Every structure is written in structure tokens, then in C-alpha cells.
Short mmCIF file of N, CA and C in Angstrom, two decimals:
data_model
loop_
_atom_site.label_atom_id
_atom_site.label_comp_id
_atom_site.label_asym_id
_atom_site.label_seq_id
_atom_site.Cartn_x
_atom_site.Cartn_y
_atom_site.Cartn_z
N MET B 1 111.83 -51.57 46.04
CA MET B 1 111.47 -50.27 46.33
C MET B 1 110.37 -50.65 48.06
N THR B 2 110.55 -49.73 49.05
CA THR B 2 109.51 -50.09 50.04
C THR B 2 108.32 -49.25 50.32
N SER B 3 108.24 -49.23 51.49
CA SER B 3 106.79 -49.20 51.46
C SER B 3 106.83 -47.20 51.55
N LEU B 4 107.69 -46.90 51.87
CA LEU B 4 107.83 -45.30 52.46
C LEU B 4 107.92 -45.22 51.03
N GLU B 5 108.27 -45.56 49.80
CA GLU B 5 109.43 -45.04 48.97
C GLU B 5 108.01 -45.07 48.01
N PHE B 6 107.69 -45.91 48.56
CA PHE B 6 105.86 -46.17 47.55
C PHE B 6 104.88 -45.07 47.42
N THR B 7 105.08 -45.06 48.57
CA THR B 7 103.85 -43.70 49.10
C THR B 7 104.26 -42.51 48.69
N ASP B 8 105.79 -41.98 49.13
CA ASP B 8 106.25 -40.73 48.26
C ASP B 8 105.74 -40.98 47.37
N GLN B 9 106.05 -41.71 45.87
CA GLN B 9 105.91 -41.88 44.88
C GLN B 9 104.53 -41.51 44.32
N VAL B 10 104.06 -42.45 44.75
CA VAL B 10 102.66 -42.36 45.05
C VAL B 10 101.40 -40.89 44.62
N GLN B 11 102.31 -40.39 46.30
CA GLN B 11 101.46 -39.14 46.94
C GLN B 11 101.81 -37.81 45.79
N LYS B 12 103.28 -38.32 45.30
CA LYS B 12 103.99 -36.88 44.18
C LYS B 12 103.22 -37.19 43.43
N ILE B 13 102.39 -37.99 42.03
CA ILE B 13 101.89 -38.36 40.97
C ILE B 13 100.28 -38.70 41.02
N SER B 14 100.11 -38.06 42.19
CA SER B 14 98.33 -38.12 42.96
C SER B 14 98.14 -36.11 42.39
N TYR B 15 99.07 -35.78 42.57
CA TYR B 15 97.81 -34.51 41.32
C TYR B 15 98.07 -34.59 40.45
N SER B 16 98.35 -35.14 39.47
CA SER B 16 98.41 -34.93 37.61
C SER B 16 97.28 -36.04 37.70
N LEU B 17 96.55 -36.71 38.45
CA LEU B 17 95.53 -37.49 38.19
C LEU B 17 94.33 -37.02 38.45
N LYS B 18 93.83 -36.23 38.79
CA LYS B 18 92.76 -35.59 38.96
C LYS B 18 92.66 -35.09 37.50
N PRO B 19 93.35 -34.34 36.95
CA PRO B 19 93.39 -33.86 35.75
C PRO B 19 92.51 -34.72 34.68
N VAL B 20 93.15 -35.87 35.34
CA VAL B 20 92.73 -37.32 33.74
C VAL B 20 91.55 -37.90 34.47
N ALA B 21 91.31 -37.36 35.43
CA ALA B 21 89.84 -37.97 36.20
C ALA B 21 88.59 -36.69 36.02
N MET B 22 89.33 -35.70 36.00
CA MET B 22 87.69 -34.48 35.82
C MET B 22 87.84 -34.83 34.26
N ASN B 23 88.41 -35.37 33.39
CA ASN B 23 88.32 -35.71 32.07
C ASN B 23 87.31 -37.02 31.40
N LEU B 24 87.76 -37.64 32.58
CA LEU B 24 86.82 -39.37 32.29
C LEU B 24 85.30 -39.24 33.09
N THR B 25 84.89 -38.82 34.23
CA THR B 25 83.97 -37.84 35.02
C THR B 25 82.86 -37.30 34.00
N ARG B 26 83.77 -35.89 34.60
CA ARG B 26 82.64 -34.29 34.18
C ARG B 26 82.62 -34.12 34.82
N ASP B 27 83.36 -34.27 36.33
CA ASP B 27 82.11 -33.69 37.15
C ASP B 27 83.54 -34.21 38.53
N ALA B 28 83.45 -32.65 39.39
CA ALA B 28 84.36 -32.96 40.00
C ALA B 28 84.27 -33.85 41.33
N ASP B 29 83.11 -34.04 42.14
CA ASP B 29 82.98 -34.95 43.04
C ASP B 29 83.24 -36.33 43.03
N ASP B 30 82.43 -36.32 41.41
CA ASP B 30 82.90 -38.07 40.55
C ASP B 30 84.68 -37.83 40.66
N ALA B 31 85.14 -37.11 40.42
CA ALA B 31 86.38 -37.11 39.74
C ALA B 31 87.35 -37.04 41.05
N LYS B 32 86.89 -36.64 42.44
CA LYS B 32 87.60 -36.58 43.69
C LYS B 32 87.62 -38.41 44.49
N ASP B 33 86.35 -38.82 43.99
CA ASP B 33 85.93 -39.92 44.28
C ASP B 33 86.90 -41.26 43.54
N LEU B 34 87.33 -40.79 42.28
CA LEU B 34 87.40 -41.71 41.20
C LEU B 34 89.16 -41.21 41.61
N VAL B 35 90.12 -39.90 42.03
CA VAL B 35 91.13 -40.55 42.37
C VAL B 35 91.40 -40.84 43.74
N GLN B 36 90.61 -41.09 44.88
CA GLN B 36 89.86 -41.40 45.72
C GLN B 36 90.66 -43.06 45.56
N GLU B 37 89.29 -43.22 45.02
CA GLU B 37 89.61 -45.63 44.65
C GLU B 37 90.36 -45.50 43.85
N THR B 38 91.58 -45.09 43.03
CA THR B 38 92.41 -44.88 42.66
C THR B 38 93.67 -46.10 43.18
N LEU B 39 93.17 -44.30 44.15
CA LEU B 39 94.58 -44.54 45.35
C LEU B 39 95.17 -45.78 46.35
N LEU B 40 93.60 -45.87 46.78
CA LEU B 40 92.88 -46.99 47.87
C LEU B 40 93.20 -48.19 46.63
N LYS B 41 93.37 -47.74 45.05
CA LYS B 41 93.35 -49.82 45.09
C LYS B 41 94.88 -50.05 44.92
N ALA B 42 95.26 -48.77 44.34
CA ALA B 42 96.83 -48.90 44.53
C ALA B 42 97.25 -48.57 46.14
N MET B 43 97.16 -48.43 46.84
CA MET B 43 98.19 -48.67 47.98
C MET B 43 97.33 -50.17 48.38
N LEU B 44 96.42 -51.00 48.41
CA LEU B 44 96.37 -52.38 48.27
C LEU B 44 97.13 -53.03 48.02
N ASN B 45 97.21 -52.62 46.68
CA ASN B 45 98.41 -53.32 45.75
C ASN B 45 99.59 -52.91 45.49
N LYS B 46 100.54 -52.41 46.25
CA LYS B 46 100.80 -52.31 46.13
C LYS B 46 102.82 -53.30 45.41
N ASP B 47 102.20 -54.13 46.26
CA ASP B 47 102.48 -55.57 46.31
C ASP B 47 102.60 -55.60 44.89
N LYS B 48 101.90 -55.99 43.67
CA LYS B 48 101.39 -56.16 42.47
C LYS B 48 102.65 -54.95 41.71
N PHE B 49 102.92 -54.27 42.13
CA PHE B 49 103.49 -52.73 40.92
C PHE B 49 105.40 -53.40 41.79
N LYS B 50 105.30 -53.63 40.52
CA LYS B 50 106.82 -54.14 39.84
C LYS B 50 107.79 -52.45 39.46
N ALA B 51 108.99 -53.03 40.71
CA ALA B 51 109.72 -51.70 40.88
C ALA B 51 110.68 -51.57 39.31
N GLY B 52 111.19 -50.10 38.70
CA GLY B 52 111.88 -50.50 37.79
C GLY B 52 110.20 -49.54 36.27
N THR B 53 109.11 -50.03 36.76
CA THR B 53 108.30 -49.47 35.65
C THR B 53 107.99 -48.36 35.75
N ASN B 54 106.69 -48.26 34.88
CA ASN B 54 106.13 -46.78 35.07
C ASN B 54 105.00 -46.27 35.84
N LEU B 55 105.20 -46.19 37.68
CA LEU B 55 103.78 -45.71 38.20
C LEU B 55 102.95 -44.77 38.04
N LYS B 56 103.64 -43.99 37.47
CA LYS B 56 102.53 -43.79 36.65
C LYS B 56 101.72 -43.88 35.53
N ALA B 57 101.84 -44.56 34.78
CA ALA B 57 101.32 -45.23 33.83
C ALA B 57 99.84 -46.51 34.55
N TRP B 58 100.93 -47.01 35.75
CA TRP B 58 100.16 -47.91 36.54
C TRP B 58 98.98 -47.48 36.93
N LEU B 59 99.77 -46.40 38.05
CA LEU B 59 97.94 -45.73 38.49
C LEU B 59 97.00 -45.42 37.63
N TYR B 60 97.65 -43.99 36.09
CA TYR B 60 96.54 -44.17 34.99
C TYR B 60 95.20 -45.27 35.02
N THR B 61 96.27 -46.60 34.66
CA THR B 61 95.64 -47.89 34.66
C THR B 61 95.06 -48.22 35.52
N ILE B 62 94.37 -48.20 36.79
CA ILE B 62 94.39 -48.27 37.42
C ILE B 62 92.87 -47.80 37.63
N MET B 63 92.91 -46.36 37.29
CA MET B 63 92.07 -45.43 37.48
C MET B 63 90.93 -45.49 35.93
N ARG B 64 91.79 -45.44 35.38
CA ARG B 64 90.97 -45.99 33.26
C ARG B 64 90.18 -47.63 33.89
N ASN B 65 90.69 -49.00 34.87
CA ASN B 65 89.75 -49.56 34.88
C ASN B 65 88.66 -49.07 35.50
N THR B 66 88.96 -48.71 36.54
CA THR B 66 88.23 -48.29 37.93
C THR B 66 86.80 -47.77 36.88
N PHE B 67 87.62 -46.32 36.60
CA PHE B 67 86.23 -45.61 35.93
C PHE B 67 85.74 -46.58 35.13
N ILE B 68 85.87 -47.66 33.86
CA ILE B 68 84.91 -48.31 33.38
C ILE B 68 84.37 -49.63 34.20
N ASN B 69 84.67 -49.69 35.21
CA ASN B 69 84.03 -50.87 35.43
C ASN B 69 82.71 -49.98 36.94
N ASN B 70 83.20 -48.87 37.10
CA ASN B 70 81.88 -47.91 37.38
C ASN B 70 81.00 -47.60 36.88
N TYR B 71 81.15 -47.34 35.88
CA TYR B 71 80.66 -46.94 34.50
C TYR B 71 79.94 -47.91 34.29
N ASN B 72 80.22 -49.27 33.89
CA ASN B 72 79.81 -50.80 33.32
C ASN B 72 78.20 -50.57 34.47
N LYS B 73 79.11 -50.55 36.20
CA LYS B 73 77.79 -50.84 36.91
C LYS B 73 76.41 -50.22 37.24
N ILE B 74 77.48 -48.56 36.94
CA ILE B 74 75.58 -47.79 36.72
C ILE B 74 75.02 -48.31 35.51
N THR B 75 75.38 -48.62 33.94
CA THR B 75 74.46 -48.59 33.19
C THR B 75 73.77 -49.48 33.32
N LYS B 76 74.53 -51.23 33.84
CA LYS B 76 73.70 -51.62 33.70
C LYS B 76 72.56 -52.15 35.07
N ARG B 77 72.93 -51.28 36.13
CA ARG B 77 71.74 -50.88 37.12
C ARG B 77 70.69 -50.22 37.01
N ASN B 78 70.90 -49.17 35.77
CA ASN B 78 70.25 -48.14 35.34
C ASN B 78 69.53 -48.90 33.59
N SER B 79 70.05 -49.83 33.39
CA SER B 79 69.16 -50.52 32.31
C SER B 79 67.81 -51.53 32.41
N ASN B 80 67.98 -51.78 33.74
CA ASN B 80 66.47 -52.63 34.19
C ASN B 80 65.66 -51.25 33.09
N ILE B 81 64.75 -52.09 32.52
CA ILE B 81 63.19 -51.34 31.99
C ILE B 81 61.85 -51.56 33.08
N ASP B 82 61.79 -50.31 33.74
CA ASP B 82 60.60 -50.22 34.30
C ASP B 82 59.09 -50.51 33.63
N SER B 83 58.37 -51.83 33.38
CA SER B 83 57.19 -51.68 32.21
C SER B 83 55.98 -51.83 33.39
N THR B 84 55.80 -51.21 34.27
CA THR B 84 54.59 -50.92 34.18
C THR B 84 53.85 -50.19 33.97
N GLU B 85 54.05 -48.99 33.60
CA GLU B 85 53.48 -48.15 32.97
C GLU B 85 53.08 -48.92 31.49
N TYR B 86 54.57 -49.50 30.82
CA TYR B 86 53.93 -49.93 29.83
C TYR B 86 52.41 -51.17 29.86
N PHE B 87 52.98 -52.14 31.03
CA PHE B 87 51.73 -53.02 31.11
C PHE B 87 50.02 -52.52 31.75
N GLN B 88 50.32 -51.00 32.03
CA GLN B 88 49.03 -49.95 32.61
C GLN B 88 49.07 -49.89 31.34
N TYR B 89 49.49 -49.72 30.00
CA TYR B 89 48.20 -49.01 29.30
C TYR B 89 47.90 -50.26 27.84
N PHE B 90 48.60 -51.26 28.18
CA PHE B 90 48.36 -52.74 27.13
C PHE B 90 47.20 -52.71 27.09
N ASN B 91 46.56 -52.81 25.96
CA ASN B 91 45.79 -53.31 25.35
C ASN B 91 44.20 -52.61 26.18
N THR B 92 44.23 -51.11 26.14
CA THR B 92 43.21 -50.43 26.20
C THR B 92 42.73 -50.14 25.94
N ASP B 93 43.14 -50.50 24.29
CA ASP B 93 41.29 -50.04 23.94
C ASP B 93 39.99 -50.83 23.75
N GLU B 94 39.94 -49.99 23.10
CA GLU B 94 37.75 -49.44 23.53
C GLU B 94 37.73 -51.18 22.91
N ASN B 95 38.01 -51.18 21.63
CA ASN B 95 38.21 -52.67 20.67
C ASN B 95 38.35 -54.52 21.60
N TYR B 96 39.16 -53.65 22.93
CA TYR B 96 39.23 -55.13 23.43
C TYR B 96 38.98 -55.47 24.70
N ILE B 97 38.28 -53.96 25.33
CA ILE B 97 37.63 -54.26 26.50
C ILE B 97 36.79 -55.30 26.85
N THR B 98 37.21 -56.16 27.24
CA THR B 98 35.27 -57.02 27.46
C THR B 98 35.26 -57.23 28.98
N HIS B 99 33.67 -56.94 29.11
CA HIS B 99 33.74 -56.96 30.43
C HIS B 99 32.79 -58.41 31.16
N ASN B 100 32.40 -59.39 30.12
CA ASN B 100 31.64 -60.83 30.46
C ASN B 100 32.17 -61.50 30.22
N GLY B 101 33.22 -61.78 28.67
CA GLY B 101 34.61 -62.64 28.65
C GLY B 101 34.11 -63.04 26.60
N ALA B 102 32.80 -62.77 26.75
CA ALA B 102 31.64 -62.87 25.58
C ALA B 102 33.12 -63.37 24.42
N THR B 103 33.64 -61.46 24.34
CA THR B 103 33.94 -60.58 23.68
C THR B 103 35.48 -61.21 23.43
N SER B 104 36.40 -62.59 23.86
CA SER B 104 37.37 -62.56 24.29
C SER B 104 36.93 -63.95 23.62
N ASP B 105 36.06 -65.22 24.82
CA ASP B 105 35.73 -66.19 23.66
C ASP B 105 35.42 -66.34 22.39
N PHE B 106 35.01 -65.19 21.77
CA PHE B 106 34.81 -65.28 20.26
C PHE B 106 36.41 -65.28 19.34
N VAL B 107 37.38 -64.28 20.21
CA VAL B 107 38.83 -64.23 19.65
C VAL B 107 39.30 -65.22 19.47
N VAL B 108 39.13 -66.01 20.49
CA VAL B 108 39.61 -67.01 20.81
C VAL B 108 39.32 -68.25 19.77
N THR B 109 38.30 -68.57 19.77
CA THR B 109 37.60 -69.30 18.71
C THR B 109 37.77 -68.73 17.20
N ASP B 110 38.15 -67.64 17.05
CA ASP B 110 38.29 -67.07 15.81
C ASP B 110 39.68 -67.67 15.65
N ILE B 111 40.40 -67.36 16.43
CA ILE B 111 42.35 -67.76 16.59
C ILE B 111 42.07 -69.43 15.66
N ASN B 112 41.91 -69.91 17.32
CA ASN B 112 41.62 -71.12 17.11
C ASN B 112 41.06 -72.17 15.31
N GLU B 113 40.16 -71.76 14.85
CA GLU B 113 39.30 -72.11 13.60
C GLU B 113 40.55 -71.23 12.49
N ALA B 114 41.34 -70.16 12.47
CA ALA B 114 42.16 -70.01 11.69
C ALA B 114 43.45 -70.55 11.66
N ILE B 115 43.83 -70.95 13.02
CA ILE B 115 44.97 -71.88 13.24
C ILE B 115 44.10 -73.58 12.26
N ALA B 116 43.38 -73.71 12.87
CA ALA B 116 42.37 -75.36 12.07
C ALA B 116 42.63 -75.09 10.40
N GLY B 117 42.31 -74.25 10.29
CA GLY B 117 42.45 -73.93 8.30
C GLY B 117 43.26 -74.09 7.98
N LEU B 118 44.04 -73.48 8.56
CA LEU B 118 45.58 -73.56 8.39
C LEU B 118 46.43 -75.17 7.76
N SER B 119 47.06 -75.56 6.31
CA SER B 119 46.91 -77.03 5.91
C SER B 119 48.57 -77.51 7.17
N ALA B 120 47.95 -78.95 6.99
CA ALA B 120 49.07 -79.76 8.02
C ALA B 120 50.60 -79.31 8.32
N ASP B 121 50.92 -79.35 6.52
CA ASP B 121 52.17 -78.86 6.15
C ASP B 121 52.30 -77.46 6.70
N TYR B 122 51.84 -76.54 7.53
CA TYR B 122 52.10 -75.07 7.86
C TYR B 122 51.45 -75.18 9.51
N ARG B 123 50.49 -75.91 9.00
CA ARG B 123 50.35 -75.47 11.13
C ARG B 123 51.21 -76.63 11.70
N THR B 124 51.70 -77.30 11.57
CA THR B 124 52.84 -78.80 12.54
C THR B 124 53.66 -77.48 12.56
N PRO B 125 54.45 -76.91 11.63
CA PRO B 125 55.35 -76.09 11.78
C PRO B 125 55.82 -75.23 12.60
N PHE B 126 54.29 -74.47 12.26
CA PHE B 126 53.81 -72.92 13.42
C PHE B 126 53.65 -73.68 14.58
N MET B 127 52.65 -74.74 15.05
CA MET B 127 52.14 -74.80 16.30
C MET B 127 53.52 -75.09 16.94
N MET B 128 54.83 -75.79 16.34
CA MET B 128 55.98 -76.42 17.31
C MET B 128 56.48 -75.24 17.42
N TYR B 129 56.79 -74.37 16.93
CA TYR B 129 57.46 -73.20 17.26
C TYR B 129 56.67 -72.01 17.79
N TYR B 130 55.61 -72.07 17.81
CA TYR B 130 54.79 -71.77 18.81
C TYR B 130 54.42 -71.87 20.48
N ILE B 131 54.98 -73.54 20.42
CA ILE B 131 55.30 -73.90 22.19
C ILE B 131 56.25 -74.23 22.08
N GLY B 132 57.70 -73.46 21.09
CA GLY B 132 58.39 -73.53 21.96
C GLY B 132 59.75 -74.02 21.32
N TYR B 133 59.64 -74.60 20.53
CA TYR B 133 60.76 -75.48 19.22
C TYR B 133 62.05 -74.00 18.49
N LYS B 134 62.51 -74.49 18.41
CA LYS B 134 63.60 -73.75 17.85
C LYS B 134 63.58 -74.41 16.49
N TYR B 135 64.09 -73.23 15.04
CA TYR B 135 63.92 -73.73 14.18
C TYR B 135 64.13 -75.28 14.06
N LEU B 136 66.08 -75.19 13.69
CA LEU B 136 66.67 -77.12 14.12
C LEU B 136 66.06 -77.74 14.41
N GLU B 137 65.28 -77.61 15.79
CA GLU B 137 64.31 -78.92 16.52
C GLU B 137 63.26 -79.74 15.44
N ILE B 138 62.50 -78.44 14.87
CA ILE B 138 61.69 -78.23 14.39
C ILE B 138 62.15 -79.23 12.49
N ALA B 139 63.02 -78.65 11.93
CA ALA B 139 63.57 -79.96 11.02
C ALA B 139 63.88 -80.77 11.52
N GLU B 140 64.15 -80.92 12.56
CA GLU B 140 65.05 -82.32 12.65
C GLU B 140 63.76 -83.62 13.40
N LYS B 141 62.69 -82.26 13.89
CA LYS B 141 61.89 -83.73 14.00
C LYS B 141 60.96 -84.09 13.38
N LEU B 142 60.70 -83.22 11.78
CA LEU B 142 60.02 -82.58 10.63
C LEU B 142 60.70 -83.95 9.62
N GLN B 143 62.52 -83.40 9.77
CA GLN B 143 62.93 -84.64 9.34
C GLN B 143 63.08 -83.09 7.94
N ILE B 144 62.61 -82.18 7.56
CA ILE B 144 62.91 -81.22 7.07
C ILE B 144 63.87 -80.72 6.72
N PRO B 145 64.35 -79.43 5.39
CA PRO B 145 65.31 -78.59 5.51
C PRO B 145 64.81 -77.44 6.52
N ILE B 146 65.56 -77.32 6.90
CA ILE B 146 65.77 -75.84 8.03
C ILE B 146 64.99 -74.28 7.46
N GLY B 147 65.38 -73.77 5.79
CA GLY B 147 64.66 -73.25 4.89
C GLY B 147 63.35 -73.34 5.18
N THR B 148 62.79 -75.06 4.55
CA THR B 148 61.80 -74.42 4.38
C THR B 148 60.49 -74.57 5.92
N VAL B 149 61.16 -75.24 6.91
CA VAL B 149 60.99 -74.54 8.04
C VAL B 149 59.96 -73.60 8.55
N LYS B 150 60.99 -72.03 7.68
CA LYS B 150 61.58 -70.96 8.20
C LYS B 150 60.09 -70.82 7.18
N ASN B 151 60.13 -71.35 6.22
CA ASN B 151 59.13 -70.71 5.27
C ASN B 151 57.32 -70.57 5.22
N ARG B 152 57.28 -72.54 5.68
CA ARG B 152 56.21 -72.79 6.47
C ARG B 152 55.95 -71.91 7.63
N ILE B 153 56.74 -71.19 7.86
CA ILE B 153 56.31 -70.65 9.55
C ILE B 153 55.55 -69.65 9.11
N HIS B 154 56.73 -69.12 8.14
CA HIS B 154 56.43 -67.75 7.81
C HIS B 154 54.20 -67.43 6.74
N ILE B 155 54.68 -68.64 5.82
CA ILE B 155 53.66 -67.99 5.12
C ILE B 155 51.97 -68.42 6.27
N ALA B 156 52.66 -69.35 6.73
CA ALA B 156 51.05 -69.66 8.43
C ALA B 156 50.77 -68.31 8.59
N ARG B 157 52.54 -67.37 9.61
CA ARG B 157 51.68 -65.83 10.12
C ARG B 157 50.71 -65.46 9.32
N LYS B 158 51.24 -65.66 8.01
CA LYS B 158 51.03 -64.72 7.12
C LYS B 158 49.58 -64.98 6.44
N GLU B 159 48.93 -66.36 6.57
CA GLU B 159 47.49 -66.84 6.15
C GLU B 159 46.94 -66.36 7.65
N LEU B 160 47.95 -66.76 8.73
CA LEU B 160 46.99 -66.69 9.66
C LEU B 160 46.74 -64.75 9.96
N LYS B 161 47.15 -63.48 9.78
CA LYS B 161 46.95 -62.35 9.65
C LYS B 161 46.18 -62.40 8.97
N ASP B 162 46.54 -62.88 8.16
CA ASP B 162 45.06 -62.06 6.56
C ASP B 162 43.60 -62.90 7.02
N ALA B 163 43.82 -63.67 7.86
CA ALA B 163 42.50 -64.46 8.75
C ALA B 163 41.45 -63.38 9.86
N LEU B 164 42.88 -63.48 10.30
CA LEU B 164 42.31 -62.64 11.54
C LEU B 164 42.46 -60.94 11.87
N LYS B 165 42.42 -60.12 10.00
CA LYS B 165 42.58 -59.06 10.21
C LYS B 165 41.08 -57.90 11.15
N VAL B 166 40.22 -58.78 11.14
CA VAL B 166 39.47 -57.83 11.29
C VAL B 166 39.78 -57.82 13.03
N TYR B 167 40.85 -58.27 13.40
CA TYR B 167 41.31 -58.18 15.19
C TYR B 167 42.22 -57.10 14.65
N ALA B 168 43.18 -56.69 13.41
CA ALA B 168 43.76 -55.93 14.08
C ALA B 168 43.24 -54.17 13.82
N PRO B 169 43.82 -54.27 14.78
CA PRO B 169 43.57 -52.34 15.33
C PRO B 169 43.98 -51.33 14.13
N GLY B 170 43.58 -50.30 14.08
CA GLY B 170 43.93 -49.15 12.84
C GLY B 170 44.06 -49.63 11.41
N VAL B 171 43.66 -50.89 11.15
CA VAL B 171 43.82 -51.31 9.63
C VAL B 171 41.93 -51.20 9.14
#
């Protein structure tokens, strides 16, 4: 198929692309852009089209893939979470506001005492997990089953929660 024949056939089929593009985008301007991008890609890749195959299906495939790629780009771009609002209100409860640091010193002291009050069987896996070890790494280092590691960390958390419930807001 010559370039002229290819261009002529694409031009004839291009009118049937717009309704499909409208169905995909649900917006007239976006549909026009999608058709234009599809035709541009078809013209740039005309050497990849095999004569004797269905040109209309080939163009629809280009359109669908272009739409999916554009959609994925948009959703990834918009999925970034703006956490500035979240951090603005983070721990603004009056119970947590400290002006001279004394309250936070008491909290840290209480947390350290609660951790020290744990039995060594629970404290060691908990602290390893806290500093970043994975369950499997803890199990290997302590030479205990992974289920035991998970259970001990769970129990340590529960005991710490009970020991520090005075700091739990709204309880």
C-alpha cells in the first residue's frame, strides 16, 4: 500500500473515529484531541501497518491505547496527596501542645519506662521491628518462628497501649 492510498483510507475512516472518541472521553474537545492524536500516531507509524489487515480496527486500537495512556498519566499526576493540610492540623489537640517542652519530656520518659517494663522476650522483637527490621529478619536473628515474632510484637503493642492509655485522646 502506497503512502497516498494509506492516507486516503485513513481520511475516510477518520470520520467514524469521533463518535468512539466521544464515547471514551465524554467531552467534545477531548474527543477532538484524541482523534487528532490517533491520526498523528497512525501517520507516524504507517510503516507498522500491514496491508490486508483491518485498518479501522488498527486505528481503534491506537485510539483506545492512547486514551488509556492519557488516562493513566492524568490519574497518576492527580493522585499525589497534598499533605500540607493534614500536617497543619496534626496533633493540634490542646492536650499535646507544649510551650516549654516539659510535657513532652514526661511523655518520652513514660514511653521509655513502658518499653523498659516489657519482658525481654517481647521488648527485643518489638524494638527490632520499631527500628526497621522485617518480621522475617527478626525471626532469623532471634532464631524463633515468624509467627512467634508477630505474636510477641502484637503483645508488646497491646501492653504498651495499656500502659500509655493516659495519653490516648478521647478515651
